[in-house]
mmCIF file of C-alpha atoms in Angstrom:
data_model
loop_
_atom_site.group_PDB
_atom_site.id
_atom_site.type_symbol
_atom_site.label_atom_id
_atom_site.label_comp_id
_atom_site.label_asym_id
_atom_site.label_seq_id
_atom_site.Cartn_x
_atom_site.Cartn_y
_atom_site.Cartn_z
ATOM 1 C CA MET A 1 -7.470 -33.783 25.806
ATOM 2 C CA ASP A 2 -9.995 -31.153 24.687
ATOM 3 C CA ALA A 3 -8.760 -27.722 25.869
ATOM 4 C CA THR A 4 -12.267 -26.895 27.097
ATOM 5 C CA LYS A 5 -11.962 -29.683 29.707
ATOM 6 C CA MET A 6 -8.500 -28.738 30.936
ATOM 7 C CA LEU A 7 -9.799 -26.787 33.946
ATOM 8 C CA GLN A 8 -12.164 -29.475 35.239
ATOM 9 C CA GLY A 9 -11.337 -29.997 38.906
ATOM 10 C CA LYS A 10 -8.313 -27.674 38.808
ATOM 11 C CA LYS A 11 -7.717 -25.580 41.933
ATOM 12 C CA ILE A 12 -7.250 -21.916 41.024
ATOM 13 C CA LEU A 13 -6.220 -19.400 43.669
ATOM 14 C CA LEU A 14 -7.130 -15.912 42.436
ATOM 15 C CA GLY A 15 -5.345 -12.942 43.990
ATOM 16 C CA VAL A 16 -7.084 -9.598 43.484
ATOM 17 C CA SER A 17 -5.156 -6.376 44.081
ATOM 18 C CA GLY A 18 -6.207 -2.734 44.115
ATOM 19 C CA SER A 19 -7.023 -1.687 40.558
ATOM 20 C CA ILE A 20 -10.139 -0.569 38.708
ATOM 21 C CA ALA A 21 -9.709 -3.793 36.714
ATOM 22 C CA ALA A 22 -10.701 -5.700 39.862
ATOM 23 C CA TYR A 23 -14.283 -5.605 38.589
ATOM 24 C CA LYS A 24 -13.248 -8.143 35.918
ATOM 25 C CA ALA A 25 -12.509 -10.657 38.681
ATOM 26 C CA ALA A 26 -16.242 -11.353 38.914
ATOM 27 C CA THR A 27 -16.441 -12.392 35.258
ATOM 28 C CA LEU A 28 -13.208 -14.362 35.514
ATOM 29 C CA ILE A 29 -14.501 -16.363 38.480
ATOM 30 C CA ARG A 30 -17.782 -17.133 36.698
ATOM 31 C CA LEU A 31 -15.909 -18.370 33.612
ATOM 32 C CA LEU A 32 -13.550 -20.531 35.672
ATOM 33 C CA VAL A 33 -16.395 -22.078 37.668
ATOM 34 C CA LYS A 34 -18.270 -22.716 34.424
ATOM 35 C CA GLU A 35 -15.197 -24.615 33.163
ATOM 36 C CA GLY A 36 -15.317 -26.811 36.255
ATOM 37 C CA ALA A 37 -12.473 -25.167 38.198
ATOM 38 C CA ILE A 38 -12.478 -24.807 41.978
ATOM 39 C CA VAL A 39 -11.787 -21.154 42.758
ATOM 40 C CA LYS A 40 -10.661 -19.525 45.974
ATOM 41 C CA VAL A 41 -9.915 -15.817 46.287
ATOM 42 C CA VAL A 42 -7.606 -13.661 48.370
ATOM 43 C CA MET A 43 -7.707 -9.881 48.172
ATOM 44 C CA THR A 44 -5.704 -6.888 49.253
ATOM 45 C CA PRO A 45 -7.552 -4.350 51.429
ATOM 46 C CA ALA A 46 -7.256 -1.869 48.554
ATOM 47 C CA ALA A 47 -9.019 -4.297 46.200
ATOM 48 C CA ALA A 48 -12.091 -4.188 48.455
ATOM 49 C CA ASP A 49 -12.497 -0.526 47.508
ATOM 50 C CA PHE A 50 -13.243 -1.660 43.933
ATOM 51 C CA ILE A 51 -15.209 -4.898 44.444
ATOM 52 C CA THR A 52 -16.564 -6.446 47.629
ATOM 53 C CA PRO A 53 -15.364 -9.713 49.170
ATOM 54 C CA LEU A 54 -19.025 -10.731 49.409
ATOM 55 C CA THR A 55 -19.413 -10.534 45.611
ATOM 56 C CA LEU A 56 -16.374 -12.736 44.969
ATOM 57 C CA ALA A 57 -17.303 -15.146 47.774
ATOM 58 C CA THR A 58 -20.782 -15.568 46.305
ATOM 59 C CA LEU A 59 -19.444 -16.253 42.806
ATOM 60 C CA SER A 60 -16.647 -18.588 43.930
ATOM 61 C CA LYS A 61 -18.762 -20.285 46.606
ATOM 62 C CA ASN A 62 -15.804 -19.956 48.976
ATOM 63 C CA GLU A 63 -15.097 -17.521 51.793
ATOM 64 C CA VAL A 64 -12.840 -14.626 50.776
ATOM 65 C CA PRO A 65 -10.363 -13.622 53.501
ATOM 66 C CA LEU A 66 -9.264 -10.007 53.425
ATOM 67 C CA HIS A 67 -7.110 -9.059 56.409
ATOM 68 C CA ILE A 68 -4.094 -11.003 57.600
ATOM 69 C CA SER A 69 -5.251 -10.484 61.184
ATOM 70 C CA ASP A 70 -8.677 -12.045 60.569
ATOM 71 C CA HIS A 71 -9.532 -15.199 62.496
ATOM 72 C CA ASN A 72 -7.620 -18.164 61.029
ATOM 73 C CA SER A 73 -6.233 -16.081 58.113
ATOM 74 C CA TRP A 74 -2.660 -16.264 59.347
ATOM 75 C CA ASN A 75 -2.640 -20.048 59.289
ATOM 76 C CA ASN A 76 -4.943 -20.360 56.288
ATOM 77 C CA HIS A 77 -2.680 -18.383 53.975
ATOM 78 C CA VAL A 78 -0.065 -21.142 54.196
ATOM 79 C CA MET A 79 -2.643 -23.798 53.420
ATOM 80 C CA LEU A 80 -4.006 -21.769 50.478
ATOM 81 C CA GLY A 81 -0.525 -21.473 49.028
ATOM 82 C CA ARG A 82 -0.148 -25.249 49.196
ATOM 83 C CA TRP A 83 -3.725 -26.022 48.089
ATOM 84 C CA ALA A 84 -3.664 -24.387 44.656
ATOM 85 C CA ASP A 85 -2.657 -25.890 41.326
ATOM 86 C CA VAL A 86 -2.060 -22.332 40.068
ATOM 87 C CA MET A 87 -2.056 -18.932 41.712
ATOM 88 C CA LEU A 88 -3.263 -16.204 39.363
ATOM 89 C CA ILE A 89 -2.916 -12.577 40.471
ATOM 90 C CA ALA A 90 -5.366 -10.547 38.423
ATOM 91 C CA PRO A 91 -5.317 -7.641 38.451
ATOM 92 C CA ALA A 92 -1.689 -7.247 39.463
ATOM 93 C CA SER A 93 -1.227 -3.556 40.193
ATOM 94 C CA ALA A 94 2.141 -1.817 39.889
ATOM 95 C CA ASN A 95 2.284 -1.680 43.687
ATOM 96 C CA THR A 96 1.601 -5.408 44.124
ATOM 97 C CA ILE A 97 4.079 -6.352 41.382
ATOM 98 C CA ALA A 98 6.752 -4.265 43.117
ATOM 99 C CA LYS A 99 6.057 -5.918 46.475
ATOM 100 C CA MET A 100 6.127 -9.392 44.925
ATOM 101 C CA ALA A 101 9.476 -8.638 43.299
ATOM 102 C CA LEU A 102 10.920 -7.490 46.622
ATOM 103 C CA GLY A 103 9.366 -10.269 48.695
ATOM 104 C CA LEU A 104 7.377 -7.860 50.875
ATOM 105 C CA CYS A 105 4.608 -9.299 53.014
ATOM 106 C CA ASP A 106 2.283 -6.602 54.354
ATOM 107 C CA ASN A 107 -1.096 -8.051 53.373
ATOM 108 C CA LEU A 108 -2.814 -11.409 53.075
ATOM 109 C CA LEU A 109 -2.387 -11.699 49.305
ATOM 110 C CA LEU A 110 1.375 -11.214 49.535
ATOM 111 C CA ALA A 111 1.685 -13.597 52.505
ATOM 112 C CA THR A 112 -0.174 -16.220 50.477
ATOM 113 C CA TYR A 113 1.971 -15.523 47.398
ATOM 114 C CA LEU A 114 5.173 -16.056 49.380
ATOM 115 C CA SER A 115 3.747 -19.342 50.681
ATOM 116 C CA ALA A 116 2.646 -20.597 47.249
ATOM 117 C CA THR A 117 4.269 -23.852 46.125
ATOM 118 C CA CYS A 118 2.408 -23.866 42.788
ATOM 119 C CA PRO A 119 3.066 -22.041 39.495
ATOM 120 C CA VAL A 120 2.291 -18.316 39.673
ATOM 121 C CA MET A 121 0.797 -16.169 36.916
ATOM 122 C CA PHE A 122 0.112 -12.450 37.004
ATOM 123 C CA ALA A 123 -1.957 -10.143 34.808
ATOM 124 C CA PRO A 124 -0.704 -6.551 35.084
ATOM 125 C CA ALA A 125 -3.153 -3.641 35.126
ATOM 126 C CA MET A 126 -2.071 -0.004 35.316
ATOM 127 C CA ASP A 127 -1.739 3.205 33.334
ATOM 128 C CA GLU A 128 0.625 3.244 30.350
ATOM 129 C CA ASP A 129 3.281 5.485 31.903
ATOM 130 C CA MET A 130 3.393 3.258 34.977
ATOM 131 C CA TRP A 131 3.708 0.164 32.769
ATOM 132 C CA HIS A 132 6.640 1.627 30.835
ATOM 133 C CA HIS A 133 8.449 3.011 33.906
ATOM 134 C CA PRO A 134 11.896 1.395 34.300
ATOM 135 C CA ALA A 135 11.041 0.307 37.844
ATOM 136 C CA THR A 136 7.966 -1.600 36.675
ATOM 137 C CA ARG A 137 9.835 -3.164 33.777
ATOM 138 C CA SER A 138 12.573 -4.295 36.166
ATOM 139 C CA ASN A 139 10.032 -5.734 38.614
ATOM 140 C CA VAL A 140 8.229 -7.659 35.874
ATOM 141 C CA GLU A 141 11.520 -9.087 34.627
ATOM 142 C CA LYS A 142 12.402 -10.133 38.166
ATOM 143 C CA LEU A 143 9.095 -11.979 38.554
ATOM 144 C CA GLN A 144 9.700 -13.716 35.232
ATOM 145 C CA SER A 145 13.153 -14.721 36.437
ATOM 146 C CA TYR A 146 11.381 -16.470 39.342
ATOM 147 C CA GLY A 147 9.589 -18.581 36.736
ATOM 148 C CA HIS A 148 6.291 -16.693 36.989
ATOM 149 C CA GLN A 149 4.244 -16.236 33.822
ATOM 150 C CA GLN A 150 3.092 -12.773 32.814
ATOM 151 C CA ILE A 151 -0.223 -12.776 30.992
ATOM 152 C CA PRO A 152 0.192 -10.181 28.225
ATOM 153 C CA ILE A 153 -1.394 -6.805 28.772
ATOM 154 C CA ALA A 154 -3.768 -5.250 26.264
ATOM 155 C CA THR A 155 -3.907 -1.872 24.558
ATOM 156 C CA GLY A 156 -7.041 0.242 24.875
ATOM 157 C CA GLU A 157 -8.810 2.887 26.902
ATOM 158 C CA LEU A 158 -7.350 3.226 30.395
ATOM 159 C CA ALA A 159 -8.854 4.439 33.659
ATOM 160 C CA SER A 160 -7.030 7.750 33.201
ATOM 161 C CA GLY A 161 -8.971 8.357 29.997
ATOM 162 C CA LEU A 162 -5.856 7.882 27.890
ATOM 163 C CA PHE A 163 -5.479 5.211 25.228
ATOM 164 C CA GLY A 164 -2.466 2.942 25.372
ATOM 165 C CA GLU A 165 -0.872 -0.138 26.924
ATOM 166 C CA GLY A 166 -1.731 -1.160 30.450
ATOM 167 C CA ARG A 167 -5.197 -2.747 30.285
ATOM 168 C CA MET A 168 -5.491 -6.077 32.018
ATOM 169 C CA ALA A 169 -6.131 -9.047 29.747
ATOM 170 C CA GLU A 170 -9.791 -9.928 29.342
ATOM 171 C CA PRO A 171 -11.156 -12.781 31.479
ATOM 172 C CA GLU A 172 -11.596 -14.992 28.392
ATOM 173 C CA GLN A 173 -7.915 -14.571 27.554
ATOM 174 C CA MET A 174 -6.876 -15.539 31.071
ATOM 175 C CA VAL A 175 -9.039 -18.666 30.936
ATOM 176 C CA ALA A 176 -7.385 -19.612 27.630
ATOM 177 C CA TRP A 177 -3.963 -19.003 29.197
ATOM 178 C CA LEU A 178 -4.797 -21.349 32.069
ATOM 179 C CA GLN A 179 -6.104 -23.966 29.642
ATOM 180 C CA ARG A 180 -2.817 -23.859 27.725
ATOM 181 C CA HIS A 181 -0.849 -24.152 30.939
ATOM 182 C CA PHE A 182 -2.631 -27.321 31.998
ATOM 183 C CA SER A 183 -2.657 -28.789 28.494
ATOM 184 C CA GLN A 184 1.150 -28.764 28.429
ATOM 185 C CA THR A 185 1.380 -31.145 31.371
ATOM 186 C CA ALA A 186 -1.714 -33.234 30.652
ATOM 187 C CA ALA A 187 -0.883 -34.611 27.214
ATOM 188 C CA PRO A 188 2.142 -35.412 25.041
ATOM 189 C CA GLN A 189 3.204 -32.455 22.941
ATOM 190 C CA PRO A 190 2.204 -33.111 19.325
ATOM 191 C CA LEU A 191 4.850 -30.819 17.800
ATOM 192 C CA HIS A 192 7.715 -31.948 20.011
ATOM 193 C CA ASP A 193 11.045 -30.815 18.532
ATOM 194 C CA LYS A 194 9.504 -29.588 15.269
ATOM 195 C CA ILE A 195 11.316 -26.495 14.005
ATOM 196 C CA VAL A 196 8.738 -23.849 13.145
ATOM 197 C CA VAL A 197 9.306 -20.430 11.606
ATOM 198 C CA VAL A 198 6.667 -17.786 12.316
ATOM 199 C CA THR A 199 6.711 -14.337 10.734
ATOM 200 C CA ALA A 200 4.733 -11.625 12.509
ATOM 201 C CA GLY A 201 4.160 -7.890 12.656
ATOM 202 C CA PRO A 202 4.607 -5.288 9.934
ATOM 203 C CA THR A 203 7.633 -4.403 7.864
ATOM 204 C CA ILE A 204 8.782 -0.855 7.135
ATOM 205 C CA GLU A 205 10.279 0.432 3.873
ATOM 206 C CA HIS A 206 12.361 3.567 4.245
ATOM 207 C CA ILE A 207 11.727 6.694 2.180
ATOM 208 C CA ASP A 208 14.384 8.781 3.918
ATOM 209 C CA PRO A 209 15.998 8.711 7.402
ATOM 210 C CA VAL A 210 12.720 10.011 8.904
ATOM 211 C CA ARG A 211 9.842 8.543 6.882
ATOM 212 C CA TYR A 212 8.806 5.076 5.831
ATOM 213 C CA ILE A 213 5.980 3.040 4.293
ATOM 214 C CA SER A 214 4.280 0.542 6.601
ATOM 215 C CA ASN A 215 0.893 -0.777 7.747
ATOM 216 C CA HIS A 216 -1.202 -1.121 10.904
ATOM 217 C CA SER A 217 -0.144 -4.646 11.904
ATOM 218 C CA SER A 218 0.597 -4.987 15.634
ATOM 219 C CA GLY A 219 1.962 -8.540 15.495
ATOM 220 C CA LYS A 220 -0.566 -9.766 18.090
ATOM 221 C CA MET A 221 -1.939 -12.606 15.958
ATOM 222 C CA GLY A 222 1.457 -13.880 14.831
ATOM 223 C CA ILE A 223 2.847 -13.795 18.363
ATOM 224 C CA ALA A 224 -0.204 -15.655 19.663
ATOM 225 C CA VAL A 225 0.340 -18.344 16.997
ATOM 226 C CA ALA A 226 4.042 -18.583 17.904
ATOM 227 C CA GLU A 227 3.176 -19.058 21.583
ATOM 228 C CA ALA A 228 0.527 -21.698 20.793
ATOM 229 C CA LEU A 229 3.035 -23.578 18.629
ATOM 230 C CA ALA A 230 5.626 -23.439 21.406
ATOM 231 C CA ASP A 231 3.004 -24.695 23.881
ATOM 232 C CA ALA A 232 2.534 -27.672 21.537
ATOM 233 C CA GLY A 233 6.244 -28.485 21.855
ATOM 234 C CA ALA A 234 7.638 -26.773 18.745
ATOM 235 C CA ARG A 235 10.992 -25.007 18.660
ATOM 236 C CA VAL A 236 9.806 -21.665 17.319
ATOM 237 C CA LYS A 237 11.849 -19.062 15.460
ATOM 238 C CA LEU A 238 9.751 -15.880 15.548
ATOM 239 C CA ILE A 239 10.826 -13.391 12.885
ATOM 240 C CA LEU A 240 9.218 -10.223 14.137
ATOM 241 C CA GLY A 241 8.854 -6.890 12.376
ATOM 242 C CA PRO A 242 8.976 -3.497 14.121
ATOM 243 C CA THR A 243 6.339 -3.586 16.870
ATOM 244 C CA SER A 244 6.261 -2.907 20.592
ATOM 245 C CA ARG A 245 4.800 -6.392 21.104
ATOM 246 C CA GLN A 246 7.027 -9.168 22.356
ATOM 247 C CA THR A 247 6.887 -12.625 23.885
ATOM 248 C CA THR A 248 8.655 -14.051 26.895
ATOM 249 C CA HIS A 249 7.822 -17.678 26.062
ATOM 250 C CA THR A 250 10.874 -19.827 26.743
ATOM 251 C CA GLY A 251 10.195 -21.970 23.661
ATOM 252 C CA ILE A 252 10.523 -19.046 21.276
ATOM 253 C CA GLU A 253 13.620 -17.395 19.814
ATOM 254 C CA THR A 254 12.773 -13.922 18.548
ATOM 255 C CA ILE A 255 14.654 -12.460 15.577
ATOM 256 C CA ARG A 256 13.927 -8.778 15.021
ATOM 257 C CA VAL A 257 13.802 -7.328 11.501
ATOM 258 C CA GLN A 258 12.566 -4.140 9.888
ATOM 259 C CA THR A 259 12.265 -4.428 6.123
ATOM 260 C CA ALA A 260 10.724 -7.024 3.819
ATOM 261 C CA GLN A 261 14.205 -7.849 2.515
ATOM 262 C CA GLU A 262 15.504 -8.481 6.043
ATOM 263 C CA MET A 263 12.510 -10.711 6.788
ATOM 264 C CA PHE A 264 13.047 -12.597 3.520
ATOM 265 C CA ASP A 265 16.741 -13.125 4.294
ATOM 266 C CA GLN A 266 16.057 -14.438 7.810
ATOM 267 C CA VAL A 267 13.287 -16.788 6.657
ATOM 268 C CA MET A 268 15.425 -18.223 3.865
ATOM 269 C CA LYS A 269 18.330 -18.754 6.263
ATOM 270 C CA ILE A 270 16.221 -21.034 8.492
ATOM 271 C CA TYR A 271 13.894 -22.544 5.861
ATOM 272 C CA PRO A 272 16.103 -25.492 4.849
ATOM 273 C CA ILE A 273 15.839 -26.995 8.365
ATOM 274 C CA ALA A 274 12.239 -25.871 9.103
ATOM 275 C CA ASN A 275 9.406 -28.370 9.345
ATOM 276 C CA ILE A 276 6.675 -25.723 9.320
ATOM 277 C CA VAL A 277 6.452 -22.066 8.300
ATOM 278 C CA VAL A 278 3.549 -19.854 9.395
ATOM 279 C CA ALA A 279 3.678 -16.566 7.491
ATOM 280 C CA ALA A 280 1.515 -14.253 9.600
ATOM 281 C CA ALA A 281 3.466 -11.036 8.964
ATOM 282 C CA ALA A 282 1.950 -8.135 7.054
ATOM 283 C CA VAL A 283 4.836 -7.686 4.631
ATOM 284 C CA ALA A 284 5.024 -4.528 2.521
ATOM 285 C CA ASP A 285 4.407 -5.329 -1.156
ATOM 286 C CA TYR A 286 6.397 -2.348 -2.429
ATOM 287 C CA ARG A 287 9.421 -0.296 -1.396
ATOM 288 C CA PRO A 288 10.968 2.932 -2.708
ATOM 289 C CA VAL A 289 13.425 2.378 -5.546
ATOM 290 C CA ASN A 290 15.722 5.022 -4.086
ATOM 291 C CA VAL A 291 16.046 5.850 -0.381
ATOM 292 C CA ALA A 292 17.059 9.454 0.267
ATOM 293 C CA GLY A 293 20.149 9.844 2.418
ATOM 294 C CA LYS A 294 18.793 13.017 4.007
ATOM 295 C CA LYS A 295 15.332 14.121 5.072
ATOM 296 C CA ILE A 296 13.263 15.185 2.075
ATOM 297 C CA LYS A 297 12.281 18.817 2.538
ATOM 298 C CA LYS A 298 8.853 20.172 1.765
ATOM 299 C CA GLY A 299 8.948 21.670 -1.699
ATOM 300 C CA GLU A 300 6.588 21.103 -4.603
ATOM 301 C CA ALA A 301 2.863 20.584 -4.137
ATOM 302 C CA GLN A 302 3.274 16.926 -5.055
ATOM 303 C CA LEU A 303 5.981 14.376 -4.298
ATOM 304 C CA HIS A 304 6.417 11.355 -6.529
ATOM 305 C CA ILE A 305 8.142 8.235 -5.190
ATOM 306 C CA ASP A 306 8.971 5.376 -7.512
ATOM 307 C CA LEU A 307 8.233 1.984 -5.965
ATOM 308 C CA GLU A 308 9.370 -1.533 -6.765
ATOM 309 C CA LYS A 309 8.129 -4.912 -5.571
ATOM 310 C CA THR A 310 9.600 -6.426 -2.435
ATOM 311 C CA PRO A 311 10.628 -10.121 -2.399
ATOM 312 C CA ASP A 312 7.576 -12.408 -2.365
ATOM 313 C CA ILE A 313 8.399 -14.540 0.667
ATOM 314 C CA LEU A 314 5.452 -16.922 0.387
ATOM 315 C CA ARG A 315 5.881 -17.574 -3.329
ATOM 316 C CA THR A 316 9.597 -18.261 -2.897
ATOM 317 C CA LEU A 317 8.918 -20.667 -0.037
ATOM 318 C CA GLY A 318 6.103 -22.383 -1.925
ATOM 319 C CA ASP A 319 8.234 -22.868 -5.045
ATOM 320 C CA SER A 320 10.999 -24.581 -3.052
ATOM 321 C CA LYS A 321 8.888 -26.432 -0.454
ATOM 322 C CA GLY A 322 10.021 -29.965 0.368
ATOM 323 C CA PRO A 323 7.605 -32.917 0.610
ATOM 324 C CA GLN A 324 7.744 -32.981 4.417
ATOM 325 C CA GLN A 325 7.419 -29.227 4.921
ATOM 326 C CA LEU A 326 4.183 -27.390 5.722
ATOM 327 C CA LEU A 327 3.572 -23.822 4.584
ATOM 328 C CA ILE A 328 0.744 -21.759 6.074
ATOM 329 C CA GLY A 329 -0.175 -18.286 4.880
ATOM 330 C CA PHE A 330 -2.548 -15.526 5.946
ATOM 331 C CA SER A 331 -4.955 -13.533 3.804
ATOM 332 C CA LEU A 332 -6.396 -10.255 5.113
ATOM 333 C CA GLU A 333 -8.828 -8.753 2.636
ATOM 334 C CA THR A 334 -11.448 -6.022 2.389
ATOM 335 C CA ASN A 335 -13.533 -7.569 -0.421
ATOM 336 C CA ASN A 336 -13.886 -10.854 -2.362
ATOM 337 C CA GLU A 337 -12.169 -12.468 0.604
ATOM 338 C CA LYS A 338 -12.712 -16.129 -0.251
ATOM 339 C CA GLU A 339 -11.805 -15.687 -3.922
ATOM 340 C CA TYR A 340 -8.508 -13.973 -3.123
ATOM 341 C CA ALA A 341 -7.638 -16.398 -0.321
ATOM 342 C CA LEU A 342 -8.144 -19.474 -2.500
ATOM 343 C CA LYS A 343 -6.158 -17.891 -5.328
ATOM 344 C CA LYS A 344 -3.270 -17.244 -2.945
ATOM 345 C CA LEU A 345 -3.535 -20.801 -1.593
ATOM 346 C CA ARG A 346 -3.188 -22.281 -5.109
ATOM 347 C CA GLU A 347 -0.651 -19.927 -6.639
ATOM 348 C CA LYS A 348 1.765 -20.025 -3.723
ATOM 349 C CA HIS A 349 1.485 -23.788 -3.123
ATOM 350 C CA LEU A 350 0.298 -23.426 0.469
ATOM 351 C CA ASP A 351 -0.877 -26.252 2.685
ATOM 352 C CA MET A 352 -3.319 -23.973 4.510
ATOM 353 C CA ILE A 353 -4.399 -20.353 4.445
ATOM 354 C CA VAL A 354 -5.955 -18.333 7.267
ATOM 355 C CA MET A 355 -8.483 -15.836 5.915
ATOM 356 C CA ASN A 356 -9.886 -12.873 7.786
ATOM 357 C CA SER A 357 -11.620 -9.699 6.727
ATOM 358 C CA LEU A 358 -11.415 -6.088 7.794
ATOM 359 C CA ALA A 359 -15.178 -6.012 7.182
ATOM 360 C CA ASP A 360 -15.768 -8.213 10.254
ATOM 361 C CA ALA A 361 -16.285 -6.257 13.471
ATOM 362 C CA GLY A 362 -13.564 -7.008 16.018
ATOM 363 C CA ALA A 363 -11.219 -8.600 13.471
ATOM 364 C CA GLY A 364 -8.040 -7.340 11.825
ATOM 365 C CA PHE A 365 -5.293 -5.032 13.019
ATOM 366 C CA ASN A 366 -4.806 -4.052 16.673
ATOM 367 C CA TYR A 367 -7.847 -5.881 18.052
ATOM 368 C CA ASP A 368 -7.452 -8.486 20.789
ATOM 369 C CA THR A 369 -9.991 -10.621 18.912
ATOM 370 C CA ASN A 370 -10.158 -12.132 15.437
ATOM 371 C CA LYS A 371 -12.571 -14.049 13.219
ATOM 372 C CA VAL A 372 -11.012 -16.458 10.746
ATOM 373 C CA THR A 373 -11.787 -19.066 8.123
ATOM 374 C CA LEU A 374 -9.261 -21.807 7.366
ATOM 375 C CA PHE A 375 -8.810 -23.438 3.960
ATOM 376 C CA ASP A 376 -6.619 -26.536 3.641
ATOM 377 C CA ARG A 377 -4.673 -27.550 0.534
ATOM 378 C CA ASP A 378 -7.792 -29.186 -0.930
ATOM 379 C CA GLY A 379 -9.894 -26.082 -0.359
ATOM 380 C CA LYS A 380 -11.793 -27.579 2.597
ATOM 381 C CA GLU A 381 -13.315 -24.704 4.542
ATOM 382 C CA SER A 382 -13.508 -24.362 8.345
ATOM 383 C CA ASN A 383 -15.285 -21.329 9.804
ATOM 384 C CA PHE A 384 -14.820 -20.006 13.324
ATOM 385 C CA PRO A 385 -16.687 -17.316 15.294
ATOM 386 C CA LEU A 386 -15.101 -14.192 16.760
ATOM 387 C CA LYS A 387 -12.638 -15.228 19.489
ATOM 388 C CA SER A 388 -9.641 -13.885 21.367
ATOM 389 C CA LYS A 389 -6.488 -14.061 19.281
ATOM 390 C CA GLN A 390 -5.077 -16.603 21.718
ATOM 391 C CA ALA A 391 -8.107 -18.853 21.117
ATOM 392 C CA VAL A 392 -7.819 -18.325 17.345
ATOM 393 C CA ALA A 393 -4.155 -19.324 17.572
ATOM 394 C CA GLN A 394 -5.192 -22.572 19.258
ATOM 395 C CA ASP A 395 -7.580 -23.305 16.369
ATOM 396 C CA ILE A 396 -4.824 -22.640 13.829
ATOM 397 C CA VAL A 397 -2.327 -24.856 15.639
ATOM 398 C CA SER A 398 -4.898 -27.656 15.957
ATOM 399 C CA ALA A 399 -5.381 -27.500 12.177
ATOM 400 C CA ILE A 400 -1.593 -27.592 11.644
ATOM 401 C CA ILE A 401 -1.342 -30.691 13.841
ATOM 402 C CA GLU A 402 -4.050 -32.342 11.730
ATOM 403 C CA LEU A 403 -2.108 -31.492 8.567
ATOM 404 C CA GLN A 404 0.978 -33.118 10.083
ATOM 405 C CA HIS A 405 -0.896 -36.401 10.279
ATOM 406 C CA ALA A 406 -2.813 -36.100 7.012
#
């Protein structure tokens, strides 16, 4: 079924807690209703300080209860918990996450959550220090142990004025997350039991115990592709370079590496049994010939470091690719994008290459969005507009599924 139709008639219960990100609930409701979903909303009293129940009731076309002592609210919260196909708590503040983890029940949202018989998702929103606090990390892990899905947070400007992790996912990303959730149960999984290797993130090449050569890759795109592949039924081995990003998807085994050599070794170990390899990592092309055992002290005006090539993972895989294996590469360029992408496609014997450009606004490293062009083994070109990286990952996986049946 088309992912854009996955929410038609689905009953979404949106829980809104007290966070500045509550204003995004209005956009989220509009998007869900546009997709054909039936939306009902419960709020915490603190959430009403950021956005009014009247606003969300008008957009959802359903009454929004606020206080547990309101007329009929006490009984209705049980019915709401049984009515929904999914309960999505967005934003989920640090306070609400903590109460959910402990099973506290001091407001209508929490009473409804404890009565919910449907899958539960939550989209955290808070300042970076709160997000990284051990108590919050423990509470999030506890919710995940209950089987709840955490929608990944974003990095950006926070309400405090700082820049870092803690931003709630954008409404478009949450809609895509819900679409993936329903697609898993609505249709047979096209990549069932396929073994897929995905490389993601940067690599680092040590200069001395303190310094290294690397790049700006965050791993967001590769992780999104890994999750989309797992949603399609694949058994994913994610070989992930040094990044703070991670995935909690149960269909993914994450193998952490640092250097290009370590990534090469891990890929080659799994490659003989892999059906598909998606090489999304930004692998360093060069590494220092000699790594200093101690920190290099400041001395001369110039420092010269001799570099040598790192193993070419894609070329090695392409040269030894079996007839039933698929190999997908990525090409991030700053100029002559199409020319370089097609050259890489041919020379490395790829079945598909994903091209994007740093010249495109909103694409490239560290953004939550991307704009890509796909070329298949015959050079057929497919262009896509700027989308969330989760939506881009869906496009890439759809193309991989087509290649499987070509």
